[in-house]
Coordinates of C-alpha atoms and ligand atoms in Angstrom, one line a residue:
M1 CA 36.5 11.1 36.5
S2 CA 39.8 11.7 35.5
R3 CA 43.0 10.0 37.2
L4 CA 47.1 11.5 37.1
V5 CA 49.4 9.0 35.4
L6 CA 52.6 9.4 36.6
V7 CA 56.0 8.7 34.3
L8 CA 59.1 8.9 36.6
G9 CA 62.8 9.7 34.3
D10 CA 63.9 6.1 34.0
Q11 CA 59.7 5.3 32.3
L12 CA 60.3 7.6 29.0
S13 CA 58.7 4.5 26.9
H14 CA 55.4 5.4 24.6
G15 CA 54.5 2.1 25.5
L16 CA 54.7 2.3 29.3
S17 CA 51.9 0.1 31.0
A18 CA 50.5 3.4 33.2
L19 CA 50.1 5.0 29.7
K20 CA 48.7 2.2 28.0
K21 CA 46.1 1.9 30.9
A22 CA 45.3 5.4 30.9
D23 CA 42.4 6.9 29.1
K24 CA 44.0 9.9 26.7
G25 CA 40.6 11.7 26.8
S26 CA 40.5 12.2 30.6
D27 CA 43.2 11.4 32.6
I28 CA 46.4 13.7 32.9
V29 CA 49.8 12.8 32.9
V30 CA 52.4 14.2 35.9
M31 CA 55.9 14.6 35.0
A32 CA 58.4 16.3 37.5
E33 CA 61.9 17.7 38.3
V34 CA 61.9 17.2 41.7
A35 CA 64.6 17.9 44.7
E36 CA 64.3 14.5 46.6
E37 CA 65.1 12.4 43.3
T38 CA 67.8 14.8 42.9
E39 CA 69.3 14.4 46.4
Y40 CA 69.1 10.7 47.4
V41 CA 72.6 10.5 46.1
G42 CA 74.9 13.1 44.4
H43 CA 74.6 12.3 40.9
H44 CA 77.0 12.6 38.1
P45 CA 75.8 16.2 36.6
K46 CA 75.6 14.8 33.1
K47 CA 72.9 11.7 34.4
I48 CA 70.9 14.8 36.2
A49 CA 70.7 16.6 32.3
L50 CA 70.5 13.4 30.5
I51 CA 66.9 13.0 32.5
F52 CA 66.1 16.1 32.4
A53 CA 66.3 16.9 29.1
A54 CA 64.9 13.4 28.0
M55 CA 62.2 13.8 30.5
R56 CA 61.2 17.5 29.0
K57 CA 61.3 15.9 25.3
F58 CA 59.5 13.3 26.1
S59 CA 56.3 15.6 28.0
H60 CA 56.6 17.7 24.6
E61 CA 56.0 14.2 22.5
L62 CA 53.3 12.9 24.8
R63 CA 51.6 16.4 24.1
Q64 CA 51.9 16.7 20.7
D65 CA 49.9 13.1 20.8
G66 CA 47.3 14.6 22.3
W67 CA 47.6 14.1 26.1
D68 CA 47.3 16.6 29.2
V69 CA 50.7 16.5 30.7
R70 CA 51.1 19.0 33.9
Y71 CA 55.0 18.8 33.7
T72 CA 57.0 20.6 36.6
R73 CA 60.7 21.9 36.5
L74 CA 63.1 22.2 39.2
D75 CA 62.9 25.6 39.5
D76 CA 59.3 25.8 39.3
A77 CA 58.2 28.0 42.2
D78 CA 55.6 25.8 43.3
N79 CA 57.5 22.5 43.3
A80 CA 56.3 20.9 45.7
G81 CA 60.0 19.0 45.6
S82 CA 59.2 15.3 45.6
I83 CA 57.1 12.8 43.6
V84 CA 54.6 12.3 46.3
G85 CA 54.1 15.9 46.9
E86 CA 53.9 16.8 43.2
L87 CA 51.1 13.9 42.9
L88 CA 49.3 15.5 45.9
R89 CA 49.6 19.2 44.2
R90 CA 48.2 18.1 41.2
A91 CA 45.4 15.9 42.3
E92 CA 44.2 19.3 44.1
E93 CA 44.9 21.0 41.1
T94 CA 42.7 19.0 39.0
G95 CA 40.6 17.4 41.1
A96 CA 41.9 14.1 40.2
A97 CA 40.6 10.8 41.9
G98 CA 43.4 9.0 42.5
V99 CA 47.1 8.0 40.5
I100 CA 48.3 5.0 37.9
C101 CA 51.8 4.7 37.9
T102 CA 54.3 1.9 36.6
E103 CA 56.4 0.5 39.3
P104 CA 59.1 2.1 40.0
G105 CA 63.3 0.5 39.6
E106 CA 63.8 1.3 43.4
W107 CA 62.3 0.5 46.7
R108 CA 62.6 3.4 48.1
L109 CA 60.0 5.1 45.6
I110 CA 57.9 2.1 45.6
E111 CA 57.5 2.2 49.3
K112 CA 56.4 5.7 49.2
L113 CA 53.9 5.1 46.3
K114 CA 52.3 2.6 48.2
Y115 CA 51.8 4.3 51.1
A116 CA 51.4 7.8 49.6
P117 CA 48.2 9.7 50.9
V118 CA 46.5 9.5 47.4
K119 CA 45.0 6.3 46.3
T120 CA 47.7 5.0 43.7
H121 CA 47.6 2.1 42.0
I122 CA 51.1 0.7 40.8
L123 CA 51.0 -1.4 37.4
T124 CA 53.4 -4.1 36.2
D125 CA 56.2 -2.6 34.7
D126 CA 56.6 -4.9 31.1
R127 CA 59.5 -3.4 29.4
F128 CA 61.3 -6.6 30.7
I129 CA 61.9 -9.9 28.9
A130 CA 61.1 -11.7 32.4
S131 CA 58.2 -10.8 34.6
H132 CA 58.8 -10.8 38.5
A133 CA 56.4 -14.4 38.7
E134 CA 58.6 -15.3 35.7
F135 CA 61.8 -15.0 37.8
E136 CA 61.0 -16.5 40.9
A137 CA 59.4 -19.7 38.9
W138 CA 63.1 -19.7 37.4
A139 CA 64.1 -19.3 41.4
E140 CA 62.1 -21.6 42.8
G141 CA 63.7 -24.8 44.5
R142 CA 67.3 -23.8 43.0
K143 CA 70.0 -23.8 45.2
A144 CA 72.4 -21.2 43.0
L145 CA 70.7 -18.5 40.7
R146 CA 73.5 -18.6 38.1
M147 CA 72.6 -16.5 35.0
E148 CA 74.0 -19.1 32.8
Y149 CA 70.7 -21.2 32.8
F150 CA 68.3 -18.3 33.4
Y151 CA 69.8 -16.6 30.1
R152 CA 69.2 -20.3 28.3
D153 CA 65.3 -19.7 29.1
M154 CA 65.5 -16.2 27.9
R155 CA 67.0 -17.3 24.6
R156 CA 64.4 -19.9 24.4
K157 CA 61.5 -17.4 25.4
T158 CA 62.6 -14.7 22.6
G159 CA 64.2 -16.8 20.2
L160 CA 66.9 -15.0 19.9
L161 CA 70.0 -16.5 18.1
M162 CA 67.9 -20.1 18.1
E163 CA 67.8 -22.5 15.4
S164 CA 64.3 -24.1 16.3
D165 CA 65.3 -25.4 20.2
K166 CA 68.8 -25.7 19.5
P167 CA 71.4 -22.2 20.2
A168 CA 72.3 -21.0 17.0
G169 CA 75.9 -22.7 16.2
D170 CA 75.0 -25.4 18.5
K171 CA 76.7 -23.3 21.6
W172 CA 75.0 -21.2 24.0
N173 CA 78.1 -19.2 25.1
Y174 CA 80.8 -17.8 23.2
D175 CA 82.5 -15.8 26.0
H176 CA 85.7 -18.2 25.4
D177 CA 86.3 -16.3 22.4
N178 CA 85.9 -12.8 24.0
R179 CA 88.9 -11.9 26.4
K180 CA 91.2 -10.6 24.2
A181 CA 93.7 -8.2 25.5
A182 CA 93.5 -4.6 23.0
P183 CA 96.4 -4.3 20.8
G184 CA 98.0 -0.7 21.6
D185 CA 97.6 0.4 18.0
M186 CA 93.4 0.0 17.9
S187 CA 91.7 2.6 16.0
V188 CA 88.1 3.0 17.4
E189 CA 85.4 5.4 16.8
G190 CA 83.1 5.4 20.0
P191 CA 79.4 6.2 20.1
L192 CA 77.4 8.4 18.7
W193 CA 77.4 11.8 20.1
F194 CA 74.2 14.4 20.0
E195 CA 75.2 18.5 19.6
P196 CA 72.9 20.3 22.5
D197 CA 69.9 21.6 21.1
E198 CA 67.9 24.3 22.9
V199 CA 66.1 22.2 25.2
V200 CA 69.2 20.3 26.3
E201 CA 71.2 23.8 26.6
E202 CA 68.5 25.2 29.0
V203 CA 69.0 22.0 30.9
L204 CA 72.8 22.5 31.2
M205 CA 72.1 25.8 32.3
L206 CA 70.1 24.7 35.1
V207 CA 72.0 21.8 35.8
E208 CA 75.4 24.0 35.9
A209 CA 73.8 26.4 38.5
Q210 CA 72.5 23.8 40.9
F211 CA 74.3 20.8 40.7
G212 CA 78.0 22.5 39.7
D213 CA 79.6 21.3 43.1
N214 CA 78.4 17.2 42.3
F215 CA 80.9 15.2 40.9
G216 CA 81.7 15.2 37.5
D217 CA 82.0 17.2 34.3
L218 CA 78.8 18.3 32.8
R219 CA 80.5 19.3 29.3
P220 CA 80.5 18.5 26.9
F221 CA 77.4 16.6 26.7
G222 CA 76.5 14.6 23.8
F223 CA 74.2 11.7 25.2
A224 CA 70.8 11.2 23.0
T225 CA 68.0 12.4 24.8
T226 CA 65.1 11.4 22.3
R227 CA 63.9 7.9 21.4
A228 CA 65.0 9.1 17.8
Q229 CA 68.4 9.8 18.7
A230 CA 68.7 6.9 20.9
L231 CA 68.2 4.6 17.8
K232 CA 70.7 6.5 15.7
A233 CA 73.0 5.6 18.4
L234 CA 71.8 1.8 18.2
D235 CA 72.5 1.9 14.5
Y236 CA 75.6 3.2 14.6
F237 CA 76.9 1.2 17.2
V238 CA 75.9 -2.0 15.2
E239 CA 77.3 -0.4 12.1
H240 CA 81.0 0.8 13.7
A241 CA 81.6 -0.9 16.6
L242 CA 79.4 -4.7 17.3
A243 CA 81.7 -6.9 15.2
Q244 CA 84.7 -6.2 17.5
F245 CA 82.1 -6.1 20.7
G246 CA 83.3 -9.5 22.0
D247 CA 87.1 -9.7 21.1
Y248 CA 87.4 -6.5 23.0
Q249 CA 84.8 -6.6 25.5
D250 CA 87.0 -6.9 28.7
A251 CA 90.0 -4.6 27.3
M252 CA 91.0 -1.3 29.2
L253 CA 93.0 1.2 27.0
K254 CA 93.8 4.7 28.1
G255 CA 92.8 7.1 25.5
H256 CA 89.9 5.0 24.5
P257 CA 86.9 5.0 27.2
F258 CA 84.3 3.1 25.0
L259 CA 86.3 1.1 23.2
Y260 CA 83.6 -1.4 21.1
H261 CA 81.5 -1.1 23.8
A262 CA 77.4 0.3 23.2
V263 CA 77.2 2.9 25.5
L264 CA 73.2 1.8 25.3
S265 CA 72.6 1.1 28.9
P266 CA 71.6 4.8 29.6
Y267 CA 69.2 4.7 26.9
L268 CA 68.1 1.3 27.8
N269 CA 67.4 2.1 31.6
I270 CA 65.8 5.4 31.2
G271 CA 63.3 3.7 28.4
L272 CA 64.3 5.3 25.2
L273 CA 65.3 1.7 23.9
G274 CA 63.9 -1.5 24.8
P275 CA 65.7 -4.6 25.3
L276 CA 64.1 -6.5 22.6
E277 CA 64.4 -4.2 19.7
V278 CA 68.4 -3.7 20.5
C279 CA 68.8 -7.2 20.6
Q280 CA 66.8 -8.0 17.2
A281 CA 69.0 -5.5 15.3
V282 CA 72.0 -7.1 16.8
E283 CA 70.7 -10.7 15.8
K284 CA 69.9 -9.0 12.4
A285 CA 73.6 -7.9 11.6
W286 CA 74.7 -11.4 12.6
Q287 CA 72.0 -13.1 10.3
N288 CA 73.3 -10.5 7.2
G289 CA 76.6 -11.8 7.7
D290 CA 77.8 -8.2 9.1
V291 CA 79.0 -9.6 12.9
P292 CA 80.4 -12.8 14.2
I293 CA 78.3 -15.0 16.2
N294 CA 80.9 -14.5 19.3
A295 CA 79.8 -10.6 19.0
A296 CA 76.1 -11.2 18.6
E297 CA 75.9 -13.8 21.2
G298 CA 78.2 -12.0 24.1
F299 CA 76.0 -8.8 23.4
I300 CA 72.7 -10.5 23.6
R301 CA 73.8 -12.2 26.7
Q302 CA 74.7 -9.2 28.1
I303 CA 71.3 -7.6 27.6
I304 CA 68.5 -10.5 27.7
G305 CA 71.0 -12.4 30.7
W306 CA 72.7 -10.0 32.4
R307 CA 70.2 -7.1 32.6
E308 CA 67.2 -8.9 33.2
Y309 CA 68.9 -11.7 35.6
V310 CA 70.3 -8.7 37.9
R311 CA 66.6 -7.2 37.9
G312 CA 65.1 -10.4 38.9
I313 CA 67.7 -10.4 41.9
Y314 CA 66.8 -7.2 43.2
F315 CA 63.3 -7.6 43.1
L316 CA 63.4 -11.3 44.5
E317 CA 66.2 -10.4 47.3
G318 CA 64.0 -7.4 49.0
P319 CA 64.2 -3.8 49.9
E320 CA 66.9 -5.3 52.3
Y321 CA 69.6 -6.0 49.6
P322 CA 71.8 -3.0 49.2
K323 CA 72.6 -3.0 52.8
R324 CA 73.9 -6.2 52.9
N325 CA 77.8 -6.4 54.1
V326 CA 78.4 -10.4 54.8
L327 CA 82.1 -9.8 55.0
K328 CA 81.6 -7.1 57.2
H329 CA 84.2 -4.8 55.4
E330 CA 83.5 -1.6 57.3
R331 CA 86.6 0.9 55.6
A332 CA 85.6 4.3 54.8
L333 CA 85.2 5.1 50.8
P334 CA 89.0 6.8 50.4
A335 CA 89.2 10.4 48.4
F336 CA 90.5 9.3 45.2
Y337 CA 87.2 7.7 44.2
W338 CA 85.9 11.2 44.4
G339 CA 89.1 12.7 42.2
G340 CA 91.8 13.0 45.1
K341 CA 94.9 11.8 44.0
T342 CA 96.5 8.3 44.0
K343 CA 99.4 6.9 42.7
M344 CA 97.7 3.8 41.2
N345 CA 97.3 4.3 37.8
C346 CA 94.3 2.1 37.2
V347 CA 92.1 3.8 39.6
S348 CA 93.0 7.2 38.7
H349 CA 92.1 6.7 34.9
A350 CA 89.1 4.8 35.8
V351 CA 87.8 7.2 38.3
A352 CA 89.3 10.3 35.7
Q353 CA 87.0 8.6 33.1
T354 CA 84.4 8.2 35.0
K355 CA 84.6 12.0 36.1
E356 CA 84.2 13.4 32.4
Q357 CA 82.1 10.9 31.3
A358 CA 80.1 9.1 33.5
Y359 CA 80.5 5.8 31.9
A360 CA 83.2 3.5 32.7
H361 CA 82.9 0.0 30.9
H362 CA 81.7 -3.2 32.9
I363 CA 85.7 -4.7 33.3
Q364 CA 86.6 -1.0 34.6
R365 CA 83.9 -1.3 37.0
L366 CA 84.0 -4.4 38.5
M367 CA 87.8 -5.1 37.9
V368 CA 89.4 -1.6 39.1
T369 CA 87.4 0.1 40.9
G370 CA 85.2 -2.7 42.3
N371 CA 88.3 -5.0 42.6
F372 CA 89.8 -2.8 44.5
A373 CA 87.0 -1.4 46.9
L374 CA 86.7 -5.5 47.8
L375 CA 90.3 -6.2 48.3
A376 CA 90.5 -2.8 50.5
G377 CA 87.5 -3.7 52.6
I378 CA 85.5 -1.1 51.8
D379 CA 82.1 -0.8 53.3
P380 CA 79.9 -1.7 50.2
T381 CA 76.8 0.7 51.4
H382 CA 79.8 3.7 50.4
V383 CA 80.8 1.4 47.2
H384 CA 77.4 1.1 46.7
E385 CA 76.2 4.6 46.9
W386 CA 79.1 5.5 44.7
Y387 CA 78.3 3.8 41.9
L388 CA 74.5 4.5 42.2
A389 CA 75.9 8.7 41.7
V390 CA 78.6 8.3 39.1
Y391 CA 77.1 6.4 36.7
V392 CA 74.8 8.2 33.7
D393 CA 72.8 4.7 33.7
A394 CA 72.6 4.2 37.5
F395 CA 69.3 2.9 38.7
E396 CA 68.8 1.1 42.1
W397 CA 67.5 -2.1 40.5
V398 CA 70.5 -2.7 38.3
E399 CA 73.7 -0.9 40.1
S400 CA 72.7 -2.6 43.6
P401 CA 72.8 -6.5 42.4
N402 CA 76.2 -5.3 40.3
T403 CA 78.0 -3.5 42.8
V404 CA 76.4 -5.1 45.8
G405 CA 76.2 -8.8 44.6
M406 CA 78.5 -9.2 41.7
S407 CA 81.4 -7.0 42.7
Q408 CA 81.6 -6.8 46.5
F409 CA 80.3 -10.4 47.0
A410 CA 78.5 -8.9 50.0
D411 CA 75.2 -10.7 49.4
G412 CA 77.3 -13.7 50.3
G413 CA 77.0 -15.4 46.8
V414 CA 73.6 -15.2 45.5
I415 CA 75.5 -13.5 42.1
A416 CA 78.7 -14.7 42.3
S417 CA 80.0 -18.0 43.2
K418 CA 83.5 -16.7 43.8
P419 CA 84.4 -13.1 44.5
Y420 CA 85.6 -11.2 41.6
V421 CA 89.0 -10.4 42.9
S422 CA 92.3 -10.3 41.2
S423 CA 96.3 -9.5 41.6
G424 CA 97.7 -6.8 39.4
A425 CA 99.0 -9.1 36.8
Y426 CA 94.9 -9.5 35.7
I427 CA 94.4 -5.7 34.8
N428 CA 98.0 -5.9 33.5
R429 CA 97.3 -8.3 31.0
M430 CA 94.0 -6.6 30.3
S431 CA 94.8 -2.9 30.2
D432 CA 97.9 -0.4 29.4
Y433 CA 97.5 1.3 33.2
C434 CA 100.6 -0.4 34.1
K435 CA 103.1 1.5 32.1
G436 CA 103.9 4.7 33.7
C437 CA 102.2 3.7 37.2
A438 CA 104.2 4.6 40.1
Y439 CA 104.0 0.9 41.5
K440 CA 105.3 -1.9 40.0
V441 CA 103.1 -4.6 38.7
S442 CA 105.7 -7.5 38.4
V443 CA 106.8 -6.5 41.8
K444 CA 105.1 -8.6 44.8
T445 CA 106.1 -6.9 48.4
G446 CA 108.1 -3.7 49.3
K447 CA 107.3 -0.1 48.5
D448 CA 107.2 -0.3 44.8
A449 CA 104.7 -3.5 44.8
C450 CA 101.6 -3.0 43.0
P451 CA 98.8 -2.6 45.9
F452 CA 96.5 -5.3 43.7
N453 CA 99.3 -8.1 44.9
L454 CA 99.4 -7.2 48.4
L455 CA 96.0 -6.9 48.7
Y456 CA 95.0 -9.7 46.8
W457 CA 97.0 -12.6 49.4
H458 CA 95.3 -10.2 52.3
F459 CA 92.0 -10.5 51.1
L460 CA 92.4 -14.3 50.8
D461 CA 94.2 -14.5 53.8
R462 CA 91.4 -12.6 56.0
H463 CA 88.6 -14.7 54.3
R464 CA 90.0 -18.0 54.8
A465 CA 87.4 -19.4 56.7
R466 CA 84.4 -18.5 54.2
F467 CA 86.6 -18.9 50.8
S468 CA 89.0 -21.7 51.5
N469 CA 86.3 -24.8 51.1
N470 CA 84.8 -22.8 47.7
A471 CA 86.0 -25.3 45.1
R472 CA 86.8 -22.4 42.7
M473 CA 89.1 -20.8 44.9
G474 CA 91.0 -24.0 46.2
N475 CA 94.2 -23.0 43.6
M476 CA 94.5 -19.9 44.7
Y477 CA 95.0 -20.8 48.3
R478 CA 97.2 -23.6 47.4
T479 CA 99.3 -21.4 46.1
W480 CA 99.3 -19.1 49.0
D481 CA 99.8 -22.0 51.2
R482 CA 102.7 -23.4 49.2
M483 CA 104.9 -20.0 49.7
D484 CA 107.1 -20.2 52.5
E485 CA 106.0 -18.9 55.9
D486 CA 108.6 -15.9 56.1
R487 CA 107.4 -14.6 52.7
R488 CA 103.6 -14.9 53.4
E489 CA 104.3 -12.8 56.6
I490 CA 106.2 -10.0 54.5
V491 CA 103.2 -9.7 52.5
L492 CA 100.5 -9.4 55.2
N493 CA 102.6 -7.2 56.6
D494 CA 103.4 -4.8 53.8
A495 CA 99.5 -4.7 53.5
E496 CA 98.8 -3.8 57.1
A497 CA 101.3 -0.8 56.3
W498 CA 100.0 0.0 52.8
L499 CA 96.5 0.4 54.4
E500 CA 97.1 2.4 57.5
K501 CA 98.7 4.8 54.8
L502 CA 95.4 4.8 53.1
D503 CA 93.4 5.2 56.3
A504 CA 95.8 7.9 57.3
G505 CA 94.6 10.0 54.2
D506 CA 98.2 9.7 52.8
V507 CA 98.8 9.7 48.8
V508 CA 98.8 5.8 48.0
Ligands
FAD601 P1 78.2 -3.1 26.8 O1 79.1 -3.4 27.2 O2 78.1 -2.7 25.5 O3 76.8 -4.1 27.0 C1 75.8 -3.9 26.2 C2 74.3 -4.2 27.2 O4 74.5 -5.1 28.1 C3 74.6 -2.7 28.4 O5 73.8 -1.5 27.4 C4 73.6 -3.3 29.3 O6 72.3 -3.2 29.4 C5 74.0 -4.7 29.1 N1 74.7 -5.1 30.5 C6 75.9 -5.7 30.5 N2 76.4 -6.1 31.6 C7 75.1 -5.8 32.4 C8 75.1 -6.1 33.7 N3 76.2 -6.8 34.4 N4 74.0 -6.0 34.5 C9 72.9 -5.3 33.4 N5 73.0 -4.9 32.2 C10 74.2 -5.5 31.9 N6 74.7 -1.3 34.4 C11 73.7 -0.5 34.1 O7 73.0 -0.6 33.2 N7 73.9 0.4 35.2 C12 74.4 0.1 36.4 O8 74.4 1.1 37.3 C13 75.3 -0.8 36.7 N8 76.1 -0.7 37.7 C14 77.2 -1.5 37.5 C15 78.2 -1.6 38.6 C16 79.0 -2.4 38.8 C17 80.4 -2.6 40.0 C18 79.5 -3.1 37.7 C19 80.7 -4.3 38.1 C20 78.5 -3.1 36.8 C21 77.6 -2.4 36.5 N9 76.8 -2.1 35.3 C22 75.5 -1.3 35.3 C23 77.0 -3.4 34.6 C24 77.9 -2.8 33.1 O9 79.0 -2.3 33.8 C25 76.8 -1.5 32.3 O10 75.9 -2.0 31.7 C26 78.0 -1.6 31.1 O11 79.3 -1.2 31.5 C27 76.7 -0.3 30.5 O12 77.8 -0.1 28.9 P2 77.0 -0.1 27.5 O13 76.1 0.2 27.0 O14 78.8 0.1 26.7 O15 77.5 -1.7 27.8
DLZ602 C1 67.4 9.6 38.6 C2 66.5 11.0 38.8 C3 66.8 12.4 38.7 C4 68.0 12.7 39.2 N1 65.6 12.7 39.2 C5 64.0 12.6 38.8 C6 63.5 13.5 38.8 O1 63.7 14.5 38.7 N2 62.2 13.6 38.5 C7 62.1 11.9 38.3 O2 60.6 11.6 37.9 N3 63.0 11.0 38.3 C8 64.2 11.7 38.4 N4 65.0 10.2 38.4 C9 65.2 8.8 38.2 C10 64.2 8.6 40.0 O3 65.0 8.3 40.9 C11 63.9 7.0 39.6 O4 62.8 6.7 38.8 C12 63.8 6.0 40.4 O5 65.1 6.1 41.1 C13 63.4 4.7 40.3 O6 64.1 3.5 39.6
SF4_603 FE1 97.2 -0.7 38.9 FE2 99.1 -2.1 40.0 FE3 99.4 -2.1 37.2 FE4 99.2 0.2 39.3 S1 100.8 -1.6 38.8 S2 98.1 0.3 37.1 S3 98.1 0.1 40.6 S4 97.4 -3.3 38.6

């Protein structure tokens, strides 16, 4: 008896466990563009277009490979509107006895499939380096789940940058060499883009018609939509940008949205590329002497360290994790996150770039939009929904630990040992945003003061009970406490006044 094999929009890998388990001779692949997946947040149009175009091309590759694929387009008249609805419809159509699928990357969909009125067998997603069981075993009994130690285990497991049982160059982590501010006159090529072909163009027209009101610019669209293209993007990154990746990883420049970043997360996250092959290409470039170790190690750490670690946390912590709010932040997300006006140059640039590209690099996400939200006390659930919507690489398993945990400290420190907050000085050091800003980064109080300066102290003051005993924050509290009392009162009053204007909807 035949079974249905579900392949989701972020499971576009020929080696997917569900495909490996299935019988090409008798089983039937189901792929579906459905309203429910496009509506759980208002996804950026580029993200929807990437997923639909890559799904359509992947289904074509599967057919060429001999599979019977039932593909549903969003505008098909009999589209049931949800993944489970489509499975039921296809089961009735084909007489299939049950469903096999690879575990989705979101608790919401796992629950739906678990309780679907058709027998569904959920298989492990083995496209990652660490399994759930391995991560649980690593986490078991540890007081703190710090990424660095997990990362070292992943280095040992994969053998990447290892010389027998020692790290290459005798150091596990070269981050110390990686925090350079970008010089203003840098020449940067950016990632490899692809001209839309007929399939992509058809999807762009559909997305334009159906999601034209969503936040974000659909065109120009240049993402890779097949594995062959994604492999070219990987080669291009290794050849043109990797060598500088480490040095300027944290830098932010107005005219250069991508700097030396890989822009490979969308392809990794929808399954066009695998984490190990990407890291092996980077390791090879280092072995050939084409890139320095700080670049190769820094990059590999992001993938076998951070990427695997946040996935481990998402599945370890359970379905309620994205709703956590230990700091009890309740302010609504300001309109400028959706493109409304703000006088803060850094936020305005990061949001404008997000609208154009559906992309911002890590430090823009963490230290500009994330930092502001945390300092201003925005409800982390709103922040989470924003990040899940606006970035082309956003799927809950990777987005929520980064947002709720790393960026908003809403999980109480499961991921971060201290909140990622900074005053304007950090943004000024790492970017060219402060030049030309209506606020002055060197001004600490008064109407010209950079809001990050005001809110930084406001944050520390209002969360003193939680953070003053944190060893890594002692210096910050000592600096605050050394200020004379009148000055502290002025800072706090100015911060309050600024937040009142924000709440009143003034352009701030
Ligand atoms: P590079 O800087 O070139 O890094 C190389 C690769 O390392 C990336 O492709 C990515 O796969 C991996 N990586 C790097 N940092 C992380 C990290 N912290 N967590 C997981 N993988 C990492 N990443 C996502 O893939 N999806 C998200 O939805 C997402 N949301 C984020 C939200 C916030 C608030 C923050 C602070 C970070 C988020 N990240 C997310 C992590 C990181 O910002 C992106 O992975 C990175 O910007 C992707 O661009 P890139 O491919 O050019 O990365
Ligand atoms: C993000 C997304 C979107 C926008 N649309 C679809 C879709 O129509 N069909 C589909 O199979 N997957 C889609 N996805 C990806 C899913 O939302 C994703 O598989 C889950 O969030 C689990 O990670
Ligand atoms: Fe951002 Fe402050 Fe710099 Fe303006 S002065 S760009 S608000 S950090």
